[in-house]
Short mmCIF file of C-alpha atoms in Angstrom, two decimals:
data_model
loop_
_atom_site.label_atom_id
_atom_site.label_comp_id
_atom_site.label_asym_id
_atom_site.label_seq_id
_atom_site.Cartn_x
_atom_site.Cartn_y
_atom_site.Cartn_z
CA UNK A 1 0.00 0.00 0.00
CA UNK A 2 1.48 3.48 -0.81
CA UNK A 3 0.63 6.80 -2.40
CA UNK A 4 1.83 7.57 -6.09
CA UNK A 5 3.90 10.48 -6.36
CA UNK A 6 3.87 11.16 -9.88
CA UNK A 7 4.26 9.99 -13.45
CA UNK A 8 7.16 9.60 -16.08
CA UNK A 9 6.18 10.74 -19.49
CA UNK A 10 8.77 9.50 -22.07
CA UNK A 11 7.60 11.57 -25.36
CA UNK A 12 7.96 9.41 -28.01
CA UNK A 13 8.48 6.07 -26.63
CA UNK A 14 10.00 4.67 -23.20
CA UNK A 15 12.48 3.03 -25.39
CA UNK A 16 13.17 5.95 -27.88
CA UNK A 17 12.94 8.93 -25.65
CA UNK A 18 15.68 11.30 -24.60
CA UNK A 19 14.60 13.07 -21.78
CA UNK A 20 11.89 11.83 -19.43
CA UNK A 21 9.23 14.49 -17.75
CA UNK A 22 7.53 13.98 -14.67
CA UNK A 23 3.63 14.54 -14.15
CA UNK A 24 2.52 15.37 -10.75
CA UNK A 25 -1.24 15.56 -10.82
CA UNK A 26 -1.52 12.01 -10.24
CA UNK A 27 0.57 12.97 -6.79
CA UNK A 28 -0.90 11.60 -3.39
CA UNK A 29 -3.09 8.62 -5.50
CA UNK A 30 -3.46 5.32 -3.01
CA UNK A 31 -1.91 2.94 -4.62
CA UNK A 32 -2.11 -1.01 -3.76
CA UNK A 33 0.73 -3.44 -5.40
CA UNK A 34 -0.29 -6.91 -5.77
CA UNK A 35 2.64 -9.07 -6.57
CA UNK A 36 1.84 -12.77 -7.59
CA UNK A 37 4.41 -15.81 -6.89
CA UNK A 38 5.85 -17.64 -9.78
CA UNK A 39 2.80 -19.47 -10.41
CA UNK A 40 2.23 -18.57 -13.91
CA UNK A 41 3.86 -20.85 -16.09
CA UNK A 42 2.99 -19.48 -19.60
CA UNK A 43 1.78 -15.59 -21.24
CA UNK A 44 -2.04 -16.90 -21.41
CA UNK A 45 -2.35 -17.86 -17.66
CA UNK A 46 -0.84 -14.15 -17.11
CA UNK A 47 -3.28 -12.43 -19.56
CA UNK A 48 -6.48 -14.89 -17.68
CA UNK A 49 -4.88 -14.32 -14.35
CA UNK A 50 -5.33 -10.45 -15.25
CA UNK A 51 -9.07 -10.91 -16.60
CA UNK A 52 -9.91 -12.70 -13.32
CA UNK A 53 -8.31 -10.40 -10.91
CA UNK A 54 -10.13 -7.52 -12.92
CA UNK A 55 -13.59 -9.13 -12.66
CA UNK A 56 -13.10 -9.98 -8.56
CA UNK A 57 -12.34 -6.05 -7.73
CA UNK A 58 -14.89 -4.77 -9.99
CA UNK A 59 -17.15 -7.15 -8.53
CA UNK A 60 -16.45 -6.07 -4.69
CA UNK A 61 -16.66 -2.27 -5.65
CA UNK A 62 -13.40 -1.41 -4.87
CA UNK A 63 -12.35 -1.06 -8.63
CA UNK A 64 -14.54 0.92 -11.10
CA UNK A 65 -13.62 0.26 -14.90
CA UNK A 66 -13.19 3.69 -16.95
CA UNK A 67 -12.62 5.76 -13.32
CA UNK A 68 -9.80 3.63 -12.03
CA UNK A 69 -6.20 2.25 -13.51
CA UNK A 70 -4.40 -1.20 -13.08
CA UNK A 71 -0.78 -1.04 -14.54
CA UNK A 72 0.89 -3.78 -15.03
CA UNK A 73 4.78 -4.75 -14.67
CA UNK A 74 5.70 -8.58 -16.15
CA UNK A 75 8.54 -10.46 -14.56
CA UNK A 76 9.56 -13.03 -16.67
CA UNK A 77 12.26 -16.12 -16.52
CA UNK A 78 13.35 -19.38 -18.66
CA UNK A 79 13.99 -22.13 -16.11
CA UNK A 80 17.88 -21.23 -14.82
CA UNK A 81 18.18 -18.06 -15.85
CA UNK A 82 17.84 -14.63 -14.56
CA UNK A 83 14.36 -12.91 -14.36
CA UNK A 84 13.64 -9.80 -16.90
CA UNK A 85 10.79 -7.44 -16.18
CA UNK A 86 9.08 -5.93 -19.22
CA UNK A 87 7.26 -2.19 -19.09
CA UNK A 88 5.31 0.26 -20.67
CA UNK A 89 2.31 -2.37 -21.60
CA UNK A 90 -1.35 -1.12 -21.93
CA UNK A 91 -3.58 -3.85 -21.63
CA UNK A 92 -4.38 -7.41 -20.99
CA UNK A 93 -3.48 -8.73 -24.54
CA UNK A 94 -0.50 -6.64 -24.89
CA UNK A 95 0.91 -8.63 -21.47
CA UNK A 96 0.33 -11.57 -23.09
CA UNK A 97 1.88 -10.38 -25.93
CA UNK A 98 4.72 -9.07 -25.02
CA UNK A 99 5.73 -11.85 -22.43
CA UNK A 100 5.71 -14.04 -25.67
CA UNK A 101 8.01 -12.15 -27.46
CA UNK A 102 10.25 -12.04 -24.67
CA UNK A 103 10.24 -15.62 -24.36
CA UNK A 104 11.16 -15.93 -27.57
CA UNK A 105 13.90 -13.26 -27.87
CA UNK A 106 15.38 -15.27 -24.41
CA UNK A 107 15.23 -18.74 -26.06
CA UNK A 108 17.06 -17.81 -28.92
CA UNK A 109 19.83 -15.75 -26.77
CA UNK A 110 20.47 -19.06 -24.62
CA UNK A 111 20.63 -21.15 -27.90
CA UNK A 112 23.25 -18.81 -28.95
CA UNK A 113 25.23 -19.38 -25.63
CA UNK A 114 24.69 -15.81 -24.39
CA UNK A 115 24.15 -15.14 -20.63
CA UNK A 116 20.81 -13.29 -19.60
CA UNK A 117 21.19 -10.58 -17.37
CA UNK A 118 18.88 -8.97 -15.22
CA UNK A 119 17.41 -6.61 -17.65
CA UNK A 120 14.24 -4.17 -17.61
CA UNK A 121 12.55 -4.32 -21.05
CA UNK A 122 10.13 -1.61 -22.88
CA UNK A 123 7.40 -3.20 -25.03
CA UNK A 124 7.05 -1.67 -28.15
CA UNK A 125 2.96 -1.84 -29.50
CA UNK A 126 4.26 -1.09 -32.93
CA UNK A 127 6.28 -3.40 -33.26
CA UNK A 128 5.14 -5.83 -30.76
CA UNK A 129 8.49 -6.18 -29.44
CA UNK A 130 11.05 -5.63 -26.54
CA UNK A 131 13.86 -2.74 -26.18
CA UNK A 132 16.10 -2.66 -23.69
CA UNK A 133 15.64 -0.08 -21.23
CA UNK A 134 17.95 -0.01 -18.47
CA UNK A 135 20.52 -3.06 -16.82
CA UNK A 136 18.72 -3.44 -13.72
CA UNK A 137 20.22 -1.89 -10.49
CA UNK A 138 20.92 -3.54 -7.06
CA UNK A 139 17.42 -3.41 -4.78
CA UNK A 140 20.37 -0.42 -2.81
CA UNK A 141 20.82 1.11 -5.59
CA UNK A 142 16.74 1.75 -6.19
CA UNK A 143 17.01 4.64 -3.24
CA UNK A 144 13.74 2.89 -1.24
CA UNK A 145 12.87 5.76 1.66
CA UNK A 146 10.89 4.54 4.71
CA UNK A 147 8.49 6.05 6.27
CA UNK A 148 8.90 5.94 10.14
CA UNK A 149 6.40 7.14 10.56
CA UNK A 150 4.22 4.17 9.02
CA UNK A 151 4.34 1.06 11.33
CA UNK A 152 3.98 -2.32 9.89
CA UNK A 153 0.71 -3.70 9.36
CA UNK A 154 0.60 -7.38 10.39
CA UNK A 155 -3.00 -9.42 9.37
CA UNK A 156 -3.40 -12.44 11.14
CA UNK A 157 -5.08 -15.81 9.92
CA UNK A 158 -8.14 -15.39 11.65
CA UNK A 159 -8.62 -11.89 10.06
CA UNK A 160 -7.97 -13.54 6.49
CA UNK A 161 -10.33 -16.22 7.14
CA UNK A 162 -12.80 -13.23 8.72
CA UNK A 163 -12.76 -11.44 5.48
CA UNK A 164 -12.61 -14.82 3.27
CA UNK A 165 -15.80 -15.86 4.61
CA UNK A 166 -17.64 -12.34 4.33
CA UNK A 167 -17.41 -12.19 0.79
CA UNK A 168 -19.95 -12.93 -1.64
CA UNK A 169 -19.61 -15.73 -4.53
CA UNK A 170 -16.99 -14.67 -6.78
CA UNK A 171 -16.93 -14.43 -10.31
CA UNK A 172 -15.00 -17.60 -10.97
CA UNK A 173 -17.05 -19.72 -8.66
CA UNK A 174 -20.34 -18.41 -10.10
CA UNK A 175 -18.99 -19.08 -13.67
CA UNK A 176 -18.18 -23.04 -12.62
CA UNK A 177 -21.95 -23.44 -10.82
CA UNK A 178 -23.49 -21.68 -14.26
CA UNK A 179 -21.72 -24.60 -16.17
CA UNK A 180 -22.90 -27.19 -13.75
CA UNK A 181 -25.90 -25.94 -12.97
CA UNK A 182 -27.69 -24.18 -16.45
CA UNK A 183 -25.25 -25.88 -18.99
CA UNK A 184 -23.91 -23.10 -19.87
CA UNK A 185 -20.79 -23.34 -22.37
CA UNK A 186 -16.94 -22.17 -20.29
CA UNK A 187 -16.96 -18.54 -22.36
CA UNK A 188 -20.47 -17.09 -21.96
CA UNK A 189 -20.55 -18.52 -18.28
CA UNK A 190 -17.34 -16.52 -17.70
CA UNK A 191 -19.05 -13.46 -19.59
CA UNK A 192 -21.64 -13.27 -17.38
CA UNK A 193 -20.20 -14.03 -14.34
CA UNK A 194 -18.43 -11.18 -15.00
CA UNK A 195 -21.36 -8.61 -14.48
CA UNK A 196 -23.58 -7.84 -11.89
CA UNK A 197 -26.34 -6.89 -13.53
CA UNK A 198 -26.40 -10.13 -15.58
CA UNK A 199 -26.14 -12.42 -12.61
CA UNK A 200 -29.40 -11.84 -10.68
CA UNK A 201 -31.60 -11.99 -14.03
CA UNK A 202 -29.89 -15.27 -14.73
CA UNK A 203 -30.57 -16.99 -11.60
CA UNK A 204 -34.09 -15.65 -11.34
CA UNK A 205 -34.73 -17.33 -14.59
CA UNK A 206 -32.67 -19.72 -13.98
CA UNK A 207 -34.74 -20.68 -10.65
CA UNK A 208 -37.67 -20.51 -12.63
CA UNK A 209 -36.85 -22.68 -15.50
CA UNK A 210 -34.98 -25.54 -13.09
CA UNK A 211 -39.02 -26.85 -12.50
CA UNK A 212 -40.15 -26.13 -15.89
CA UNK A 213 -36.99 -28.81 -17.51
CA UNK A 214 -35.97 -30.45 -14.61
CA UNK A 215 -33.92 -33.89 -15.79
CA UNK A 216 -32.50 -31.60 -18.68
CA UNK A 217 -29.14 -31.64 -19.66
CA UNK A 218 -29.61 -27.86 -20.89
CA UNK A 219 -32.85 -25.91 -21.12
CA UNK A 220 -33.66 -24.64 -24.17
CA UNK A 221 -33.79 -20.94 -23.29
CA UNK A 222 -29.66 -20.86 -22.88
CA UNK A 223 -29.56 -23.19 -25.09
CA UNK A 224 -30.85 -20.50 -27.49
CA UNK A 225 -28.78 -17.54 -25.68
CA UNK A 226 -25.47 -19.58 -26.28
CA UNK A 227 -26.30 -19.60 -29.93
CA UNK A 228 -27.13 -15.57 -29.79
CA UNK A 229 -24.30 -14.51 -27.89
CA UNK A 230 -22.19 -15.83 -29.87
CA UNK A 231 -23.39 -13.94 -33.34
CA UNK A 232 -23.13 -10.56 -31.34
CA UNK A 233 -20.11 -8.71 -29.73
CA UNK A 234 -20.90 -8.59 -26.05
CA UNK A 235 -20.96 -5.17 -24.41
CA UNK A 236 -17.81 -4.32 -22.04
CA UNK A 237 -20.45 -3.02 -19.48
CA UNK A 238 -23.10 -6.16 -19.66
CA UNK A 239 -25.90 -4.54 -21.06
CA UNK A 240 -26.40 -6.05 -24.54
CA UNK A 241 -25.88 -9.36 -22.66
CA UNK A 242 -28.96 -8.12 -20.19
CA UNK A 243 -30.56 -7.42 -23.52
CA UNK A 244 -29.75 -11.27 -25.13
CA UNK A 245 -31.06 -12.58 -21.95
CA UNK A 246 -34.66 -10.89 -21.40
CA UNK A 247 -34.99 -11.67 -25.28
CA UNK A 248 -34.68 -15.38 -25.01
CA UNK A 249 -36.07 -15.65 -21.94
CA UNK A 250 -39.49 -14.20 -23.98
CA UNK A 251 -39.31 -16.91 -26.10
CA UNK A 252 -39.68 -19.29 -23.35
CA UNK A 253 -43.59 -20.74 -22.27
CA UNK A 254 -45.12 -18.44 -20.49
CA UNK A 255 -44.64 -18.25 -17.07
CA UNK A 256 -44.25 -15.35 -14.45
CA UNK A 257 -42.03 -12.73 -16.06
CA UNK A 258 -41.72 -9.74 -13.71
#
């Protein structure tokens, strides 16, 4: 946890630029770092890792998409060797992207008997590639300034477990019970899992329909909405999908439809 104190605009590129300026109206943000283990073993599981950890804060409120920023900083190794950390991505699918490239660019260095070095690399969007930015320092030679002020904050097991068991189901857990429990195919369950405003129409129908086909493998009203989604682009903000989902659920024989 920490405040941001400003930002470094490189004009023309992170990897091109010659002088760096320094923004201060984003001074005094909060800031909270979340730093993963080395459990991600290829550039997908990072860019679904990303799409999961989006849809859990947006789903607790404490993230709003469009108001709020996540930046992201990918720390990548071959089995060995030295870790590299790549900057200067925008987006999910440029993470995935870029950690690709650098896995590639690595491979080939090792099969040409160089050494990798700790390195911190600039993705490129144009050219979907990695620059080298700077030879990374010591962690002494980063400057870190404590704040004596600020004593350490220790959270117990009981207060995880507290929290843990306050929280609502999450996105990922909802998407598995929609497969299990409507037959819903892995993508769209995901999709709407994803939004609020999709979940409660869902399970309302979804309560409603379980007597109508029970025995079913699927009922036929998301058996229909599979098929629909999938000819439209679904809306970032879940309101086409609330659309696709009051639109088959008309089609269905009439019951109560407040």
């Amino acid at each position: 946890i920490e405040e941001d104190p400003a930002s470094l605009v490189h004009e023309g590129g992170m990897a091109e630029a010659k002088t760096c300026l320094i923004d201060y109206s984003r001074s005094g943000c909060p800031l909270v770092e979340i730093v993963t283990e080395t459990d991600l073993k290829t550039p997908e599981e990072a860019r679904q890792f990303l799409d999961q950890l989006l849809a859990v804060l947006n789903y607790l409120d404490v993230f709003v998409i469009g108001k709020d920023i996540i930046k992201v900083d990918s720390n990548i190794s071959i089995e060995g060797h030295e870790r590299v950390e790549v900057k200067n991505i925008t987006g999910f699918k440029a993470v995935e992207k870029a950690l690709a490239f650098e896995i590639v660019r690595q491979q080939a260095a090792i099969a040409k008997g160089q050494k990798i070095v700790r390195v911190t690399m600039a993705f490129d969007q144009e050219s979907q590639t990695t620059k080298l930015l700077r030879v990374k320092e010591s962690e002494e030679d980063y400057g870190y300034i404590f704040e004596p002020d600020l004593t350490m904050v220790a959270i117990g097991n009981k207060e995880i477990e507290k929290t843990k068991n306050s929280l609502p189901e999450l996105p990922h857990s909802r998407s598995a019970r929609f497969v299990k429990q409507y037959g819903l195919a892995d993508d769209l369950a995901d999709e709407v899992a994803g939004h609020e405003e999709s979940l409660a129409l869902l399970d309302w129908w979804g309560g409603q329909l379980d007597a109508m086909y029970a025995g079913q493998a699927r009922h036929p009203v998301f058996v229909a909405l599979d098929e629909t989604v999938r000819a439209f682009e679904v809306a970032p903000d879940g309101q086409r999908l609330l659309l696709l989902v009051s639109t088959e659920a008309d089609r269905a024989p009439p019951i109560n439809k407040r």
